[in-house]
Amino acid sequence: MKIQTIQAVNAYRMLKELKLSDTKEAIMISIWKNMKTLRPYSESYDKDSKECEETLNDSEHEDMKKRAQSMTEKKRKADKGIYSLTIEDMEEMDSLNEYFKTYSEKGRSYFQEMEKKEIDVELDTIPAKDMLHILQGSGRSFGDMEYLNIMID
């Protein structure tokens, strides 16, 4: 079946959190097989995410974070009435806002591309009744079935 990478990642993360002590052996094996199938996609996604973040967090980014902290402090003081923002401060805020907007767009664009990439996987199906029982036994909500719908029969 073809699914998006983010579906594999979310399903794997959810499967890792399930408590299976009261689960039928056949269902446990199916879940284990599905985890084994999905793990490489989740690990690759996590690795790529970290690398993307490190790539975007260059020395300029560190400098911009420091400048943003300084500006936040000035704004806090201005809100308390112990500092008056200058024209230069306002220009600095505009510059910082533009930088972080562009930074966010770059990251979001990369992650969206990575998340939407289609992969082909073979997963064991699990009856909805059994999956609901497992989720309830794990303290998860009915809404969490959404993450696992790629393997629910």
mmCIF file of C-alpha atoms in Angstrom:
data_model
loop_
_atom_site.group_PDB
_atom_site.id
_atom_site.type_symbol
_atom_site.label_atom_id
_atom_site.label_comp_id
_atom_site.label_asym_id
_atom_site.label_seq_id
_atom_site.Cartn_x
_atom_site.Cartn_y
_atom_site.Cartn_z
ATOM 1 C CA MET A 1 0.000 0.000 0.000
ATOM 2 C CA LYS A 2 1.151 3.529 -0.695
ATOM 3 C CA ILE A 3 1.172 5.930 2.245
ATOM 4 C CA GLN A 4 2.808 9.233 3.060
ATOM 5 C CA THR A 5 5.974 9.209 5.145
ATOM 6 C CA ILE A 6 4.303 11.172 7.939
ATOM 7 C CA GLN A 7 1.618 8.495 8.213
ATOM 8 C CA ALA A 8 4.321 5.867 8.726
ATOM 9 C CA VAL A 9 6.090 8.045 11.294
ATOM 10 C CA ASN A 10 2.918 8.779 13.266
ATOM 11 C CA ALA A 11 1.782 5.159 13.185
ATOM 12 C CA TYR A 12 5.184 3.897 14.357
ATOM 13 C CA ARG A 13 5.283 6.399 17.221
ATOM 14 C CA MET A 14 1.772 5.407 18.285
ATOM 15 C CA LEU A 15 2.556 1.687 18.105
ATOM 16 C CA LYS A 16 5.585 2.192 20.359
ATOM 17 C CA GLU A 17 3.323 3.637 23.053
ATOM 18 C CA LEU A 18 0.780 0.820 23.102
ATOM 19 C CA LYS A 19 0.480 -1.570 26.024
ATOM 20 C CA LEU A 20 -0.100 -5.043 24.686
ATOM 21 C CA SER A 21 -0.221 -7.213 27.809
ATOM 22 C CA ASP A 22 -3.913 -8.150 27.349
ATOM 23 C CA THR A 23 -3.658 -8.588 23.590
ATOM 24 C CA LYS A 24 -4.077 -11.784 21.603
ATOM 25 C CA GLU A 25 -0.782 -13.275 20.495
ATOM 26 C CA ALA A 26 -1.619 -13.058 16.782
ATOM 27 C CA ILE A 27 -2.432 -9.343 17.129
ATOM 28 C CA MET A 28 0.795 -8.752 19.077
ATOM 29 C CA ILE A 29 2.779 -10.372 16.279
ATOM 30 C CA SER A 30 1.026 -8.243 13.664
ATOM 31 C CA ILE A 31 1.805 -5.095 15.627
ATOM 32 C CA TRP A 32 5.440 -6.163 16.020
ATOM 33 C CA LYS A 33 5.696 -6.821 12.252
ATOM 34 C CA ASN A 34 4.172 -3.435 11.489
ATOM 35 C CA MET A 35 6.598 -1.719 13.859
ATOM 36 C CA LYS A 36 9.478 -3.527 12.182
ATOM 37 C CA THR A 37 8.223 -2.348 8.774
ATOM 38 C CA LEU A 38 7.645 1.276 9.832
ATOM 39 C CA ARG A 39 10.736 1.771 12.017
ATOM 40 C CA PRO A 40 13.202 2.593 9.190
ATOM 41 C CA TYR A 41 10.908 5.327 7.851
ATOM 42 C CA SER A 42 10.488 6.867 11.298
ATOM 43 C CA GLU A 43 14.212 6.726 12.052
ATOM 44 C CA SER A 44 15.080 8.208 8.655
ATOM 45 C CA TYR A 45 12.511 10.982 9.163
ATOM 46 C CA ASP A 46 13.926 11.803 12.606
ATOM 47 C CA LYS A 47 17.492 11.822 11.243
ATOM 48 C CA ASP A 48 16.549 14.013 8.266
ATOM 49 C CA SER A 49 14.618 16.376 10.552
ATOM 50 C CA LYS A 50 17.611 16.786 12.818
ATOM 51 C CA GLU A 51 19.942 17.375 9.851
ATOM 52 C CA CYS A 52 17.559 19.965 8.385
ATOM 53 C CA GLU A 53 17.386 21.777 11.693
ATOM 54 C CA GLU A 54 21.179 21.747 12.011
ATOM 55 C CA THR A 55 21.542 23.035 8.437
ATOM 56 C CA LEU A 56 19.127 25.890 9.066
ATOM 57 C CA ASN A 57 20.728 26.707 12.434
ATOM 58 C CA ASP A 58 23.904 28.263 11.101
ATOM 59 C CA SER A 59 25.924 31.040 12.766
ATOM 60 C CA GLU A 60 23.615 33.693 11.306
ATOM 61 C CA HIS A 61 20.647 31.970 12.940
ATOM 62 C CA GLU A 62 22.379 31.928 16.318
ATOM 63 C CA ASP A 63 23.111 35.646 15.949
ATOM 64 C CA MET A 64 19.494 36.334 15.010
ATOM 65 C CA LYS A 65 18.244 34.409 18.058
ATOM 66 C CA LYS A 66 20.448 36.563 20.302
ATOM 67 C CA ARG A 67 19.187 39.714 18.608
ATOM 68 C CA ALA A 68 15.606 38.503 19.060
ATOM 69 C CA GLN A 69 16.209 37.875 22.763
ATOM 70 C CA SER A 70 17.622 41.372 23.142
ATOM 71 C CA MET A 71 14.647 42.851 21.312
ATOM 72 C CA THR A 72 12.224 40.823 23.437
ATOM 73 C CA GLU A 73 13.849 42.268 26.548
ATOM 74 C CA LYS A 74 13.546 45.813 25.173
ATOM 75 C CA LYS A 75 9.889 45.200 24.304
ATOM 76 C CA ARG A 76 9.225 43.845 27.796
ATOM 77 C CA LYS A 77 10.810 46.961 29.316
ATOM 78 C CA ALA A 78 8.790 49.169 26.975
ATOM 79 C CA ASP A 79 5.588 47.407 28.042
ATOM 80 C CA LYS A 80 6.478 48.207 31.662
ATOM 81 C CA GLY A 81 7.157 51.834 30.766
ATOM 82 C CA ILE A 82 10.856 51.792 31.655
ATOM 83 C CA TYR A 83 12.101 51.976 28.073
ATOM 84 C CA SER A 84 10.914 53.725 24.926
ATOM 85 C CA LEU A 85 11.301 51.853 21.674
ATOM 86 C CA THR A 86 13.248 53.806 19.071
ATOM 87 C CA ILE A 87 12.892 53.894 15.306
ATOM 88 C CA GLU A 88 15.985 51.673 15.148
ATOM 89 C CA ASP A 89 14.279 49.192 17.498
ATOM 90 C CA MET A 90 11.222 49.099 15.260
ATOM 91 C CA GLU A 91 13.406 48.539 12.183
ATOM 92 C CA GLU A 92 15.237 45.784 14.059
ATOM 93 C CA MET A 93 11.913 44.117 14.909
ATOM 94 C CA ASP A 94 10.877 44.264 11.256
ATOM 95 C CA SER A 95 14.206 42.769 10.215
ATOM 96 C CA LEU A 96 13.932 39.979 12.784
ATOM 97 C CA ASN A 97 10.330 39.230 11.845
ATOM 98 C CA GLU A 98 11.273 38.975 8.176
ATOM 99 C CA TYR A 99 14.254 36.716 8.935
ATOM 100 C CA PHE A 100 12.260 34.306 11.118
ATOM 101 C CA LYS A 101 9.369 34.272 8.640
ATOM 102 C CA THR A 102 11.768 33.236 5.844
ATOM 103 C CA TYR A 103 13.478 30.749 8.161
ATOM 104 C CA SER A 104 10.141 29.143 9.060
ATOM 105 C CA GLU A 105 9.072 28.965 5.421
ATOM 106 C CA LYS A 106 12.305 27.181 4.451
ATOM 107 C CA GLY A 107 11.887 24.618 7.214
ATOM 108 C CA ARG A 108 8.178 24.148 6.604
ATOM 109 C CA SER A 109 8.747 23.682 2.872
ATOM 110 C CA TYR A 110 11.378 21.019 3.450
ATOM 111 C CA PHE A 111 9.311 19.177 6.074
ATOM 112 C CA GLN A 112 6.173 19.239 3.943
ATOM 113 C CA GLU A 113 8.103 17.746 1.044
ATOM 114 C CA MET A 114 9.577 15.088 3.311
ATOM 115 C CA GLU A 115 6.260 14.296 5.043
ATOM 116 C CA LYS A 116 4.268 13.992 1.819
ATOM 117 C CA LYS A 117 6.741 11.678 0.112
ATOM 118 C CA GLU A 118 4.936 8.461 -0.763
ATOM 119 C CA ILE A 119 6.334 5.133 0.330
ATOM 120 C CA ASP A 120 5.187 1.617 -0.444
ATOM 121 C CA VAL A 121 4.736 -0.651 2.571
ATOM 122 C CA GLU A 122 3.105 -3.968 3.355
ATOM 123 C CA LEU A 123 1.356 -3.905 6.722
ATOM 124 C CA ASP A 124 -0.601 -6.544 8.595
ATOM 125 C CA THR A 125 -4.179 -5.436 9.143
ATOM 126 C CA ILE A 126 -5.693 -5.446 12.596
ATOM 127 C CA PRO A 127 -9.432 -5.605 13.232
ATOM 128 C CA ALA A 128 -10.822 -2.263 14.388
ATOM 129 C CA LYS A 129 -12.405 -3.882 17.464
ATOM 130 C CA ASP A 130 -9.034 -5.246 18.620
ATOM 131 C CA MET A 131 -7.226 -1.977 17.938
ATOM 132 C CA LEU A 132 -9.831 -0.021 19.890
ATOM 133 C CA HIS A 133 -9.411 -2.425 22.823
ATOM 134 C CA ILE A 134 -5.617 -1.966 22.700
ATOM 135 C CA LEU A 135 -5.934 1.837 22.571
ATOM 136 C CA GLN A 136 -8.318 1.865 25.524
ATOM 137 C CA GLY A 137 -5.990 -0.425 27.495
ATOM 138 C CA SER A 138 -3.129 1.937 26.720
ATOM 139 C CA GLY A 139 -4.985 4.997 27.977
ATOM 140 C CA ARG A 140 -5.270 6.411 24.477
ATOM 141 C CA SER A 141 -8.349 8.060 22.995
ATOM 142 C CA PHE A 142 -10.579 6.968 20.147
ATOM 143 C CA GLY A 143 -9.091 9.807 18.074
ATOM 144 C CA ASP A 144 -5.712 8.070 18.172
ATOM 145 C CA MET A 145 -7.103 5.432 15.803
ATOM 146 C CA GLU A 146 -6.581 8.057 13.098
ATOM 147 C CA TYR A 147 -2.818 7.529 13.370
ATOM 148 C CA LEU A 148 -3.265 3.795 12.953
ATOM 149 C CA ASN A 149 -5.912 3.766 10.217
ATOM 150 C CA ILE A 150 -3.303 2.566 7.695
ATOM 151 C CA MET A 151 -3.374 -0.849 9.379
ATOM 152 C CA ILE A 152 -6.965 -1.109 10.640
ATOM 153 C CA ASP A 153 -9.246 -3.567 8.904
#
